[in-house]
Tab-separated table of C-alpha atoms and ligand atoms in Angstrom:
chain	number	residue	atom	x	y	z
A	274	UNK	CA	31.295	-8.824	-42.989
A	275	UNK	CA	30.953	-5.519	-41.115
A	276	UNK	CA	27.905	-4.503	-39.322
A	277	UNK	CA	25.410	-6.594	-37.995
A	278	UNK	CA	25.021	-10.775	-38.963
A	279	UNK	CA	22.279	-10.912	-41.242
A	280	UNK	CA	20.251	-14.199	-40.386
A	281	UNK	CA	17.069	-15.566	-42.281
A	282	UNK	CA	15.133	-18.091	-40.714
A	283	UNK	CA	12.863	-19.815	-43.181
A	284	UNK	CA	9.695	-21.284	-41.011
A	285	UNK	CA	8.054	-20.102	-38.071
A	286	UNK	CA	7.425	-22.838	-36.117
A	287	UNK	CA	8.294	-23.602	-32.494
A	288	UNK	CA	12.372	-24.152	-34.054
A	289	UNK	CA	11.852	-21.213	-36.037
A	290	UNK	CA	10.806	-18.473	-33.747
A	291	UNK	CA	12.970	-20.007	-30.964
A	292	UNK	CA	16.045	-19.548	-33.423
A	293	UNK	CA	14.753	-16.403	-34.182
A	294	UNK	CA	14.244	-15.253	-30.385
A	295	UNK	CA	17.589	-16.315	-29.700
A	296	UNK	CA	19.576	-14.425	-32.613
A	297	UNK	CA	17.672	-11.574	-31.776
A	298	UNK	CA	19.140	-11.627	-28.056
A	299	UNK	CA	22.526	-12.052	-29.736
A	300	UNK	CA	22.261	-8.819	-31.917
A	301	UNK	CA	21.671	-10.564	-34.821
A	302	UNK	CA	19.541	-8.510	-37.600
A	303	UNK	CA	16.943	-11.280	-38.124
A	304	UNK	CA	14.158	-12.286	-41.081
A	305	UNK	CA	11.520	-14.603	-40.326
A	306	UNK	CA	9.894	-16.025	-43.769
A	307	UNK	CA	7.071	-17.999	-42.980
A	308	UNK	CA	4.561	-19.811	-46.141
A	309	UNK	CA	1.328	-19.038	-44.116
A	310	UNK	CA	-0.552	-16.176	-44.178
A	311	UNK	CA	-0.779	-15.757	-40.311
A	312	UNK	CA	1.234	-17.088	-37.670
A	313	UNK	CA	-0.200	-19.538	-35.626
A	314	UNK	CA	-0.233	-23.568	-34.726
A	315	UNK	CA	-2.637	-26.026	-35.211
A	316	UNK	CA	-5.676	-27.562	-31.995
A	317	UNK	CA	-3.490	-29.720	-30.562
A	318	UNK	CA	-1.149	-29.767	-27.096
A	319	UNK	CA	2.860	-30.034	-27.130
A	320	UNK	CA	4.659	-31.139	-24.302
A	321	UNK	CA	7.948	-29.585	-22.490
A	322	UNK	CA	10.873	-31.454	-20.779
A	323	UNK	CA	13.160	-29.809	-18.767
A	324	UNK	CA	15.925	-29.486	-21.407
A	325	UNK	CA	13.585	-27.670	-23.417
A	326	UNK	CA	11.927	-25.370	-20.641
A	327	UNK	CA	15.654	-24.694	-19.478
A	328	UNK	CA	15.857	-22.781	-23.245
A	329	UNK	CA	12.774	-20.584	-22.008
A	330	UNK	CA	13.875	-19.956	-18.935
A	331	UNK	CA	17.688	-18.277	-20.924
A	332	UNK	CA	15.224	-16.212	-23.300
A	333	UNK	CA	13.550	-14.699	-20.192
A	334	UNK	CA	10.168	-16.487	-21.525
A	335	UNK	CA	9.716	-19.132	-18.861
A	336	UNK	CA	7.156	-16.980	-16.361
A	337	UNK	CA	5.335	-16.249	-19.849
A	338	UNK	CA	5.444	-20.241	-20.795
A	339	UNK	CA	4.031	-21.578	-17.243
A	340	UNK	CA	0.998	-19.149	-17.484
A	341	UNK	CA	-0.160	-21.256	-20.351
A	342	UNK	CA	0.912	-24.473	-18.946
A	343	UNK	CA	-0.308	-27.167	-17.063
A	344	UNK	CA	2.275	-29.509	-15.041
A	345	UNK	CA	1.276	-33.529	-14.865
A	346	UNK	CA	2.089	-35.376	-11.511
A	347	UNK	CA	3.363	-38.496	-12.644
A	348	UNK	CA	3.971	-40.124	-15.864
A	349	UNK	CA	1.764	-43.060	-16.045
A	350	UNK	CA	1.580	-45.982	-18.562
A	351	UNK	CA	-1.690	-48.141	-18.393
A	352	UNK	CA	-2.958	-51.348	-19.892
A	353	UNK	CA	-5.433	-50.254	-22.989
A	354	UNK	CA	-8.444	-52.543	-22.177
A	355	UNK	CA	-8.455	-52.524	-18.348
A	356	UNK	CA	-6.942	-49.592	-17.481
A	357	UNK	CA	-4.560	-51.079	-15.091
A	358	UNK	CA	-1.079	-49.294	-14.275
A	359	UNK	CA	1.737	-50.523	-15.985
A	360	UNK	CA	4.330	-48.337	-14.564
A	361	UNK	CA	4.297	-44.904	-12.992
A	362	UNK	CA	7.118	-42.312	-12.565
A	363	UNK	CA	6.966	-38.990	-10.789
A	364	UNK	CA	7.496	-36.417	-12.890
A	365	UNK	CA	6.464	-33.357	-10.418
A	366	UNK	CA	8.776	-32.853	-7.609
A	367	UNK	CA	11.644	-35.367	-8.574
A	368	UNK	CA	12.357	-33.475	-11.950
A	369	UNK	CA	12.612	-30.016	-10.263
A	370	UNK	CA	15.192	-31.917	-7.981
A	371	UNK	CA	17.149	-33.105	-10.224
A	372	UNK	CA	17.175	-30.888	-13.108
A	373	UNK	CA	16.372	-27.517	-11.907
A	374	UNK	CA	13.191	-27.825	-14.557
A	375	UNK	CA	10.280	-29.494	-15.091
A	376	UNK	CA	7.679	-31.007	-17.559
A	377	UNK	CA	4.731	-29.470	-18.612
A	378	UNK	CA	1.800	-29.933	-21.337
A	379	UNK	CA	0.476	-26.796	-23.431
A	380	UNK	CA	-1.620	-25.649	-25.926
A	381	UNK	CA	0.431	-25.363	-29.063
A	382	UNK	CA	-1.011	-22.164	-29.865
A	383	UNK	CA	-0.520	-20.624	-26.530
A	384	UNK	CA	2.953	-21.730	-26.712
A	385	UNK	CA	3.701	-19.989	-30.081
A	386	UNK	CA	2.105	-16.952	-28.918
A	387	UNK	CA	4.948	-16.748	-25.985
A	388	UNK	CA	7.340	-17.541	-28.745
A	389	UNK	CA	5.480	-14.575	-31.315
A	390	UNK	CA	5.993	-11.895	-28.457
A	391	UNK	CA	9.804	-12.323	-28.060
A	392	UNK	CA	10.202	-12.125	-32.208
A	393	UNK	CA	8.563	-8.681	-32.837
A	394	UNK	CA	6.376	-8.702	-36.044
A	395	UNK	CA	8.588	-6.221	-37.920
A	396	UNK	CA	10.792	-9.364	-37.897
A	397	UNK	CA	8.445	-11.615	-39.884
A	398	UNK	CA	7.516	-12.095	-43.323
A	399	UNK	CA	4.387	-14.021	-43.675
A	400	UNK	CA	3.239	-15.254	-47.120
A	401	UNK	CA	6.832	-15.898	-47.990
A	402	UNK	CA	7.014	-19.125	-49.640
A	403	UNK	CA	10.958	-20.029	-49.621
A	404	UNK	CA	10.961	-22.286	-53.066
A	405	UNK	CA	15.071	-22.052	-53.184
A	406	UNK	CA	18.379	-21.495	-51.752
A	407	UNK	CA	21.045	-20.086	-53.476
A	408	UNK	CA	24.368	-20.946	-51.600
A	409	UNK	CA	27.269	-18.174	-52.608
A	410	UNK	CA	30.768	-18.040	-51.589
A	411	UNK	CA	29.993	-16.075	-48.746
A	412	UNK	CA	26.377	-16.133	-47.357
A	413	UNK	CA	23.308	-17.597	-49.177
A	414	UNK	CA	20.345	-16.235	-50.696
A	415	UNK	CA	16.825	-17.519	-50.387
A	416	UNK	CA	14.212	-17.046	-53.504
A	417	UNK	CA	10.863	-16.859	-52.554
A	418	UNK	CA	7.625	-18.278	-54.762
A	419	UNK	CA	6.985	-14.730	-56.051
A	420	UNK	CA	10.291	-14.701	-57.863
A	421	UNK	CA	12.224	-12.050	-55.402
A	422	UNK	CA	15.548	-13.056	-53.541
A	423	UNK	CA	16.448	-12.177	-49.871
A	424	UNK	CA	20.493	-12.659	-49.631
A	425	UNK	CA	22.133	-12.548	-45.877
A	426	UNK	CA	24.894	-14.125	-43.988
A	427	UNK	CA	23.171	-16.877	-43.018
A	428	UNK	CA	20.471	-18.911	-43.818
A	429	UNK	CA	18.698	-21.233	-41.130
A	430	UNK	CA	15.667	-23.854	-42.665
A	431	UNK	CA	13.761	-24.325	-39.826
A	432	UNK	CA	10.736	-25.079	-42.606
A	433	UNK	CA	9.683	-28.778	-40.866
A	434	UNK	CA	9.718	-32.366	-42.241
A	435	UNK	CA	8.905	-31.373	-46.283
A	436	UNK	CA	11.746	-28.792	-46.197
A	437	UNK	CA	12.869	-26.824	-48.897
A	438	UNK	CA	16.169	-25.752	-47.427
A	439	UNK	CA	16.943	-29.509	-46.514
A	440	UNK	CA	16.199	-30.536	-50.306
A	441	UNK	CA	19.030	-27.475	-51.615
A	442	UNK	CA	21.511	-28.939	-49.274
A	443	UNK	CA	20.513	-32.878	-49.538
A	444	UNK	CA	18.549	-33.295	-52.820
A	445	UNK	CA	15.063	-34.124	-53.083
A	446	UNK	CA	14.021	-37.222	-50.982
A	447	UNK	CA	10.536	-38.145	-49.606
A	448	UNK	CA	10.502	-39.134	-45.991
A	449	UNK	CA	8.935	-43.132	-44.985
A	450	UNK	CA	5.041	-43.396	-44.236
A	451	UNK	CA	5.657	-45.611	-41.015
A	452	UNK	CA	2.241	-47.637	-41.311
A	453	UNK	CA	0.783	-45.556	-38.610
A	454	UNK	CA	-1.213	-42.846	-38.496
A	455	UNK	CA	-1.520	-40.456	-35.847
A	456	UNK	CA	-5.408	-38.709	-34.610
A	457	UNK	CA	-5.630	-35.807	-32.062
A	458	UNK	CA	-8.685	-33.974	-30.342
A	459	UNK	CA	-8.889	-31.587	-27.506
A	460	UNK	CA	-11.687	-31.885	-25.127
A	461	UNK	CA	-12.967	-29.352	-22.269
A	462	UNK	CA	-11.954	-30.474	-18.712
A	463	UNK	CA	-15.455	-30.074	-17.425
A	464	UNK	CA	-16.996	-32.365	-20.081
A	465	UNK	CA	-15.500	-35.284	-18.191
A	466	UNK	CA	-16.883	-36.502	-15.265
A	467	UNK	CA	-15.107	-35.471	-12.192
A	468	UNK	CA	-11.910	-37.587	-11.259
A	469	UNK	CA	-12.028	-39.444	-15.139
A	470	UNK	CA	-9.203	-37.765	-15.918
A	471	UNK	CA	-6.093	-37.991	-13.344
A	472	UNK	CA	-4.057	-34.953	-13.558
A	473	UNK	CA	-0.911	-36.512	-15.216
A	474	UNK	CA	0.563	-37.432	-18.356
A	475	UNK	CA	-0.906	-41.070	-19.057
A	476	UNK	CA	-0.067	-43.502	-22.045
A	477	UNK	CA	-2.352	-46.163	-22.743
A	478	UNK	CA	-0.190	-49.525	-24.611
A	479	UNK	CA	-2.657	-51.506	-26.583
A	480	UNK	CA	-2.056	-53.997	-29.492
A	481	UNK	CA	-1.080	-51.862	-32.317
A	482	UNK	CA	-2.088	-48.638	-31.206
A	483	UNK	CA	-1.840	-46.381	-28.234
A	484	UNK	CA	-3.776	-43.201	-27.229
A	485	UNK	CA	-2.177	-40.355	-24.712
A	486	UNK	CA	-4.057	-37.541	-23.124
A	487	UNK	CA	-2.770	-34.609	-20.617
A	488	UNK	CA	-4.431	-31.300	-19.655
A	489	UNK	CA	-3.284	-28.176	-21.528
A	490	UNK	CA	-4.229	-24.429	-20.722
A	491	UNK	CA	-3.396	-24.613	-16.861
A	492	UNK	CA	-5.933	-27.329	-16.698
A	493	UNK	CA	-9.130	-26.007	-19.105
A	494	UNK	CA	-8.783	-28.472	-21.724
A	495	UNK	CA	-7.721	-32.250	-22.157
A	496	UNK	CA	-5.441	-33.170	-25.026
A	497	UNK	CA	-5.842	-36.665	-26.309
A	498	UNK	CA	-3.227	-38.309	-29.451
A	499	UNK	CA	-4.350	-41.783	-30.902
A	500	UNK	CA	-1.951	-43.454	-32.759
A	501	UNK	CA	-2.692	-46.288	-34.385
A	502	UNK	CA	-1.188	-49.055	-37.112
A	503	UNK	CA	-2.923	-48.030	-40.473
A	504	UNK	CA	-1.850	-49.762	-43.953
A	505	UNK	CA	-2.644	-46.866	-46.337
A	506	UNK	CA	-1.726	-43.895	-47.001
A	507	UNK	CA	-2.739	-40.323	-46.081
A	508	UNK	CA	-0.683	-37.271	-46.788
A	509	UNK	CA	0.624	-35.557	-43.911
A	510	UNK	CA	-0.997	-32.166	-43.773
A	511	UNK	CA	-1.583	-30.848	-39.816
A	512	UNK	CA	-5.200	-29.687	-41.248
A	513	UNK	CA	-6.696	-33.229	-42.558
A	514	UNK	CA	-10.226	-34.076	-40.731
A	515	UNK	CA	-10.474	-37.622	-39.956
A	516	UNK	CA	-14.079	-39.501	-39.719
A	517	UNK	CA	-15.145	-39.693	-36.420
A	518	UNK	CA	-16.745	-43.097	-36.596
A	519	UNK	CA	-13.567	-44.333	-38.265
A	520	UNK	CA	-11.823	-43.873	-35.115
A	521	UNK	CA	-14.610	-44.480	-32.676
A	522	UNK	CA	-14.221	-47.839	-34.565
A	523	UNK	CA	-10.501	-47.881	-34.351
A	524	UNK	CA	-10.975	-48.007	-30.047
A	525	UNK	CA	-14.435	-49.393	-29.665
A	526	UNK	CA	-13.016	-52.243	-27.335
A	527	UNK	CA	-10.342	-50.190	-25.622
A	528	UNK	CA	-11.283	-48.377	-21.973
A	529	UNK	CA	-14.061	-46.521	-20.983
A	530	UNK	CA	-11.922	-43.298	-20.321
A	531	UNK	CA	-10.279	-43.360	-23.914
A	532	UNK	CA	-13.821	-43.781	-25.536
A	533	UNK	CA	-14.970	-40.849	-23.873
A	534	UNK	CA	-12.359	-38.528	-24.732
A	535	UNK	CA	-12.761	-39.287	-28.166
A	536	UNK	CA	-16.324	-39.202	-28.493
A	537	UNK	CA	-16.428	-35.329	-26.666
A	538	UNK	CA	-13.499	-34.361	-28.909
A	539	UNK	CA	-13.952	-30.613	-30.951
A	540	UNK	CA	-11.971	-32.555	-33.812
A	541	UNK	CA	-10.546	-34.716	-35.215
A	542	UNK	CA	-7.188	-33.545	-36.885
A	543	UNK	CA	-5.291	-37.106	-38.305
A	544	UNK	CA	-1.976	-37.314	-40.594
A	545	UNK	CA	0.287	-40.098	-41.311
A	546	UNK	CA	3.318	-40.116	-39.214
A	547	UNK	CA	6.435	-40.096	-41.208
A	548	UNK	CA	10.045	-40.974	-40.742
A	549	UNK	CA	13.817	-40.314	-42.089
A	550	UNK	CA	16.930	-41.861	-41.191
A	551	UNK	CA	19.178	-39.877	-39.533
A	552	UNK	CA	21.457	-36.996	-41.685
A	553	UNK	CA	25.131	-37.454	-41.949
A	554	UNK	CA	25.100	-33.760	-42.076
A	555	UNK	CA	22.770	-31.052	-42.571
A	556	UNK	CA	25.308	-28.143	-42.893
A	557	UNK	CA	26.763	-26.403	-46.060
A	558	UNK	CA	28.544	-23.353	-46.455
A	559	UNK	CA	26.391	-20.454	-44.532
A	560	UNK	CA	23.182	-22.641	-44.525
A	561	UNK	CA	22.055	-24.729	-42.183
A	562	UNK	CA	18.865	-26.898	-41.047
A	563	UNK	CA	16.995	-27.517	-37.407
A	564	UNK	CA	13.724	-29.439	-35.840
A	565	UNK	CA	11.875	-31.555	-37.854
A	566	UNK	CA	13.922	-30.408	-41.236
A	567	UNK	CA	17.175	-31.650	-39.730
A	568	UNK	CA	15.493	-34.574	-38.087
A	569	UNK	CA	11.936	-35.481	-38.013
A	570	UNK	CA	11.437	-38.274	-35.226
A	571	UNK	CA	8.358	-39.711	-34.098
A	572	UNK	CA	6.068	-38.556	-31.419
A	573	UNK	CA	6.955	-41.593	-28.629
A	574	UNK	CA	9.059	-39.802	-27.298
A	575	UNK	CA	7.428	-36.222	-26.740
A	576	UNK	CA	11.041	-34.963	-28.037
A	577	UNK	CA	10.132	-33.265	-31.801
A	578	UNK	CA	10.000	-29.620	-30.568
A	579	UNK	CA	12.129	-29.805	-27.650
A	580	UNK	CA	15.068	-31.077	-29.759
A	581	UNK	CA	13.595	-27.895	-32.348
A	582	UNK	CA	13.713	-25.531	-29.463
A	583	UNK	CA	17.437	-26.907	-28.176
A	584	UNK	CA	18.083	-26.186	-31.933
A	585	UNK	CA	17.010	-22.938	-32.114
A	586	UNK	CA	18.666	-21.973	-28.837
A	587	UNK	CA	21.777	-23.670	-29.929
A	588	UNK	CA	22.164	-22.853	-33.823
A	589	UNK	CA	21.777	-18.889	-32.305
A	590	UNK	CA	25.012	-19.236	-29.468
A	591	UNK	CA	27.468	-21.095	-32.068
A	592	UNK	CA	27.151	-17.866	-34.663
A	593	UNK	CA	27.795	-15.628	-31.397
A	594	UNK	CA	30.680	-17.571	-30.232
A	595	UNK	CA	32.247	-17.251	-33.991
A	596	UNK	CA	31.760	-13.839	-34.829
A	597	UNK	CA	33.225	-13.173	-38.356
A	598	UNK	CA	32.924	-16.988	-39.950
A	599	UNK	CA	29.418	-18.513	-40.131
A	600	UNK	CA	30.433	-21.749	-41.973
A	601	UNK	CA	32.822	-22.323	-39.037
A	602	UNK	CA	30.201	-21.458	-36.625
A	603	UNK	CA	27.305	-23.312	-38.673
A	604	UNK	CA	29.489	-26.397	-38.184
A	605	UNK	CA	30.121	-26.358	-35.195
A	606	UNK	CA	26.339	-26.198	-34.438
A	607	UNK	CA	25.818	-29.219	-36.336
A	608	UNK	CA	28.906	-31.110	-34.409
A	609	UNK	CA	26.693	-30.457	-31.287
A	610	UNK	CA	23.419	-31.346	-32.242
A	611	UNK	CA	23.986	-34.465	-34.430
A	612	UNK	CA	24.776	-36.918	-32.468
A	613	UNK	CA	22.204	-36.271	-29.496
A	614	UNK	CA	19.190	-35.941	-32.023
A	615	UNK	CA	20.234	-38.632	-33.998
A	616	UNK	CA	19.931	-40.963	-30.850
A	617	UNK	CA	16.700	-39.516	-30.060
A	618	UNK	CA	15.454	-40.279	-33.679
A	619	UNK	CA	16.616	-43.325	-32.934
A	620	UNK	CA	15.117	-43.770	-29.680
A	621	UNK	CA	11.401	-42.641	-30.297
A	622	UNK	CA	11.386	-45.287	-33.114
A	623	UNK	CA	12.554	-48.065	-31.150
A	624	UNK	CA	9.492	-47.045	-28.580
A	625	UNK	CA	7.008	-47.377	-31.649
A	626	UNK	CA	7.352	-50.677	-31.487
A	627	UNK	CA	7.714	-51.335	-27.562
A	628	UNK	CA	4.422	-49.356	-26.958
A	629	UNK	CA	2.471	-51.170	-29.806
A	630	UNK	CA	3.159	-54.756	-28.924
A	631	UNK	CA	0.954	-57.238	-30.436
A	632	UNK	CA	2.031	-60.491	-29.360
A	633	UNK	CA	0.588	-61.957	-25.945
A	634	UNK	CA	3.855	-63.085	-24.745
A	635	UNK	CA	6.065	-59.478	-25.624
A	636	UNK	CA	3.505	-57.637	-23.946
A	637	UNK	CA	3.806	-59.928	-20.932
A	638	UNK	CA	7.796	-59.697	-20.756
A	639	UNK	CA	7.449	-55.635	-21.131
A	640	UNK	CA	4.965	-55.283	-18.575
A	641	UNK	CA	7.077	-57.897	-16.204
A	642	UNK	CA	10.112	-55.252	-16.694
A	643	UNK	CA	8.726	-52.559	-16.507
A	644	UNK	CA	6.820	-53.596	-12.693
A	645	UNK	CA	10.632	-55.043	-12.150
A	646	UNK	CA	11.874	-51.424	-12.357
A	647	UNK	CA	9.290	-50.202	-10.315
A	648	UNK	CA	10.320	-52.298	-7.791
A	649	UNK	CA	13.968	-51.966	-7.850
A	650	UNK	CA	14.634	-48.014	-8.746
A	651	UNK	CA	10.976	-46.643	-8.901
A	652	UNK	CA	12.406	-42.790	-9.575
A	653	UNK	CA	13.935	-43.664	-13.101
A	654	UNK	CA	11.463	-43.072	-16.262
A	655	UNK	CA	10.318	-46.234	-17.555
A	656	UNK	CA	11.490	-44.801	-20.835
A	657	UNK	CA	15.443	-44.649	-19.346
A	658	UNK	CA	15.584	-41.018	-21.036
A	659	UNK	CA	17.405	-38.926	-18.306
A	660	UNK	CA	19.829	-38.354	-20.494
A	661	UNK	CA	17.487	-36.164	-22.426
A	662	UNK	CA	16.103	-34.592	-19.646
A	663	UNK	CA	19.081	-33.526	-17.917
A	664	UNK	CA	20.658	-31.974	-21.080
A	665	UNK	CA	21.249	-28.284	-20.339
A	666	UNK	CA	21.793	-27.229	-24.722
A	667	UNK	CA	21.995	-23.301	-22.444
A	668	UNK	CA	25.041	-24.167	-19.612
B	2021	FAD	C1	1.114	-36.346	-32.779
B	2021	FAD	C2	2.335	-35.569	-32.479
B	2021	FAD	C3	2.580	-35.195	-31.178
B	2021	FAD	C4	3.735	-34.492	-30.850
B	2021	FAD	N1	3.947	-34.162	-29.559
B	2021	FAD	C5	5.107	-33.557	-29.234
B	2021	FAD	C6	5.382	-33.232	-27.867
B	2021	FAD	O1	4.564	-33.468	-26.971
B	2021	FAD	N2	6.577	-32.655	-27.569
B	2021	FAD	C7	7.502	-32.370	-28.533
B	2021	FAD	O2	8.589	-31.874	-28.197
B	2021	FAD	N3	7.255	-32.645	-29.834
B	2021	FAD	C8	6.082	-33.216	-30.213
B	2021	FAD	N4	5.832	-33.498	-31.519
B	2021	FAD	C9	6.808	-33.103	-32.546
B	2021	FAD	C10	6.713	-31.631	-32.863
B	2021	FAD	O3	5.376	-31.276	-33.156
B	2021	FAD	C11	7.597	-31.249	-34.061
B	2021	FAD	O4	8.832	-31.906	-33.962
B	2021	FAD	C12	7.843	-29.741	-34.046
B	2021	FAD	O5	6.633	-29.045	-34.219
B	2021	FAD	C13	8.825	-29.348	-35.154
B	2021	FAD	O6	9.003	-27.967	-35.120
B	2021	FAD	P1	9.696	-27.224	-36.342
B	2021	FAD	O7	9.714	-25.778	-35.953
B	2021	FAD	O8	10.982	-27.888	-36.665
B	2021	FAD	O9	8.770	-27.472	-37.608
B	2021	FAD	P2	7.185	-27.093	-37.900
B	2021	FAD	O10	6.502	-27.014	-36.593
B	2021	FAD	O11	6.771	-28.065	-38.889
B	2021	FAD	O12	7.298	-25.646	-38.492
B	2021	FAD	C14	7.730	-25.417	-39.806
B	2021	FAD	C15	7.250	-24.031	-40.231
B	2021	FAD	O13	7.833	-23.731	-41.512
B	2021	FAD	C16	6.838	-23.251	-42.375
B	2021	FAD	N5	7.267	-23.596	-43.750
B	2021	FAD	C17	7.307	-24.827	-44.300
B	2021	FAD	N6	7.784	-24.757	-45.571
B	2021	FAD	C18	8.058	-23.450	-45.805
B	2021	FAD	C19	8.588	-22.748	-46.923
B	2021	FAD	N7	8.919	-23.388	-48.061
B	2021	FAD	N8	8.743	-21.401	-46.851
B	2021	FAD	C20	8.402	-20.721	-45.683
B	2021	FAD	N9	7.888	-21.346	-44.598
B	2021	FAD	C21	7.733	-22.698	-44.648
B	2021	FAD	C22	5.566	-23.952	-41.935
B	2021	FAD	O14	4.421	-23.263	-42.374
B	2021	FAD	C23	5.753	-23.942	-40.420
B	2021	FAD	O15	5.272	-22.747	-39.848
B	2021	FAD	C24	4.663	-34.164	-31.872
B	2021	FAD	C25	4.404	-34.501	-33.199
B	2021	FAD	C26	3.247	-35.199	-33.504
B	2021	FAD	C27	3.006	-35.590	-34.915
């Protein structure tokens, strides 16, 4: 290999263009192919933890990223019918302490558009439809729908949960419908009546379901997510409009706060939330996988684009630190990443069930520990995830 490393990134999604941002930082000569005709993300907020804001801060993006942001005081969990407060941690102040970073909700369009301006456009390829991957004895090759090839060193599928790249390295297999079915709406601040909606990150646990809303766009807009237990089946496109009066039927008994929200909603965007085990490996030769390709995980945990982002940061340093052999190097980025995203997987499916108890007498015995750990170490999450939050993927 002389020159410059040749690096395509199939996808151009929050993984994707972080990868992409990264490499280019790293002298990489970089390719972006990306299906859609423009770049862009759908009406809906994202949320940051620290490990993942610590990978915006190392691409020089992190003034860019807080402009857009908005930054929750606490993280608060509350009972769906009465609103009362299951458990509370501080998020604003304490995280800053302790990891030099903290959590913030955004837009996910504003957050892609930070993302867009560190990956100049000359860099991306939109309309390109990756529909193979040729993997050669040194580099790979990716065909595209209209028949044409792109070969270069190395080849990263950052193309989400239906990936393309993951079914050339794995085979075909569909991912699991999990039963439950995920809504989301964005609403303007000042459509809620002053003080409705407390300025932090608040999950509501209710039998089978649970709804979540935080403020996006430094505060203009409310983001709500209802996720609910639903037996059939919907495909999982980011585009599908729900019925309204499906889910104002869905939450009819819930709180007054949560009916609200979704009654002022713009829209209602609703796909079935789907699950894989996680990979043994998701490496092969100079082609490799990140985000939701390597390892979709449900959205308890807030975790899907951080772990993308950690990814894309991450894939990006292991081909700098083995110049001249990117199957070495691509392994190596998997021997990093497996294990920790595999546990989160892991993790965010376990809370699926925690925060959608239905029997009386679970609900009771969660709420009891959870005002226990209030009591007796009030500054750790409910959730027990520092160990995600104080990763550094950039130290
Ligand atoms: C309700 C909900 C709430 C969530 N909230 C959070 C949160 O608060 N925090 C968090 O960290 N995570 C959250 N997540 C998870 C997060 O949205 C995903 O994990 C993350 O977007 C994955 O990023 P990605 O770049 O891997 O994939 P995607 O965002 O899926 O991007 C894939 C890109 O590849 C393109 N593509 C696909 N196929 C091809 C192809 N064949 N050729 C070319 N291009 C292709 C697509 O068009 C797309 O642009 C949430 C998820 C859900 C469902």
């Amino acid at each position: 290999m002389t020159g410059k490393l040749k690096v395509t990134v199939v996808g151009a999604g929050l993984g994707g263009l972080t990868a992409a941002a990264a490499l280019l930082k790293h002298g990489c000569e970089v390719t972006v192919l990306e299906q859609a005709g423009e770049l862009g993300e759908i009406g809906a907020g994202v949320q940051l933890s620290p490990n993942a804001m610590k990978v915006m801060r190392a691409l020089g993006l992190e003034k860019a990223v807080l402009d857009v942001a908005f930054e929750p005081g606490s993280h608060v969990i509350r009972s769906w019918k009465s609103g009362r407060v299951l458990s509370s941690t501080r998020l604003k102040g304490p995280l800053h302490a302790a990891y030099g970073a903290g959590y913030y909700g955004f837009h996910r369009a504003d957050l892609h558009r930070v993302l867009q301006q560190a990956v100049p456009a000359e860099h991306v390829r939109l309309g390109a439809k990756c529909s193979k991957v040729r993997i050669g004895p040194q580099g790979a090759s990716v065909v595209l729908e209209d028949g044409s090839e792109l070969a270069s060193d190395a080849v990263v599928g950052a193309d989400g949960v239906h990936s393309v790249v993951r079914a050339a390295l794995m085979g075909e297999e569909s991912p699991r419908f999990t039963g439950n079915v995920c809504w989301r709406g964005l609403v303007p601040a000042e459509a809620m009546p002053p003080g409705a909606i407390s300025p932090d990150m608040v999950v509501w646990f209710g039998p089978g379901a649970s709804f979540i809303y935080y403020y996006v766009r430094g505060g203009k807009l409310v983001n709500w997510v209802a996720m609910c237990e639903a037996p059939e089946w919907r495909s999982e496109s980011w585009k599908f409009e729900g019925d309204r009066n499906e889910l104002i039927e869905r939450y009819k008994h819930w709180h007054p706060t949560v009916r609200e929200l979704i009654a002022k909603s713009d829209r209602y965007l609703k796909w079935a939330l789907l699950d894989r085990d996680p990979l043994p490996r998701w490496t092969q030769g100079a082609v490799t996988l990140l985000g939701d390709a390597a390892h979709p995980m449900l959205p308890y945990l807030a975790q899907g684009a951080c772990m993308a982002i950690e990814d894309g940061y991450a894939v990006a340093a292991s081909l700098a630190r083995h110049p001249g052999d990117v199957p070495a190097a691509l392994k190596a980025y998997e021997a990093e990443r497996r294990e920790r995203t595999a546990r989160v997987q892991l993790l965010a499916r376990a809370r699926s069930v925690e925060n959608h108890l239905h029997s009386p007498l679970a609900q009771v015995k969660r709420n009891f520990r959870y005002a226990l750990q209030r009591f007796t170490d009030p500054s750790k999450h409910t959730y027990k995830i520092e160990w995600i939050y104080g990763h550094d993927v950039t130290a």
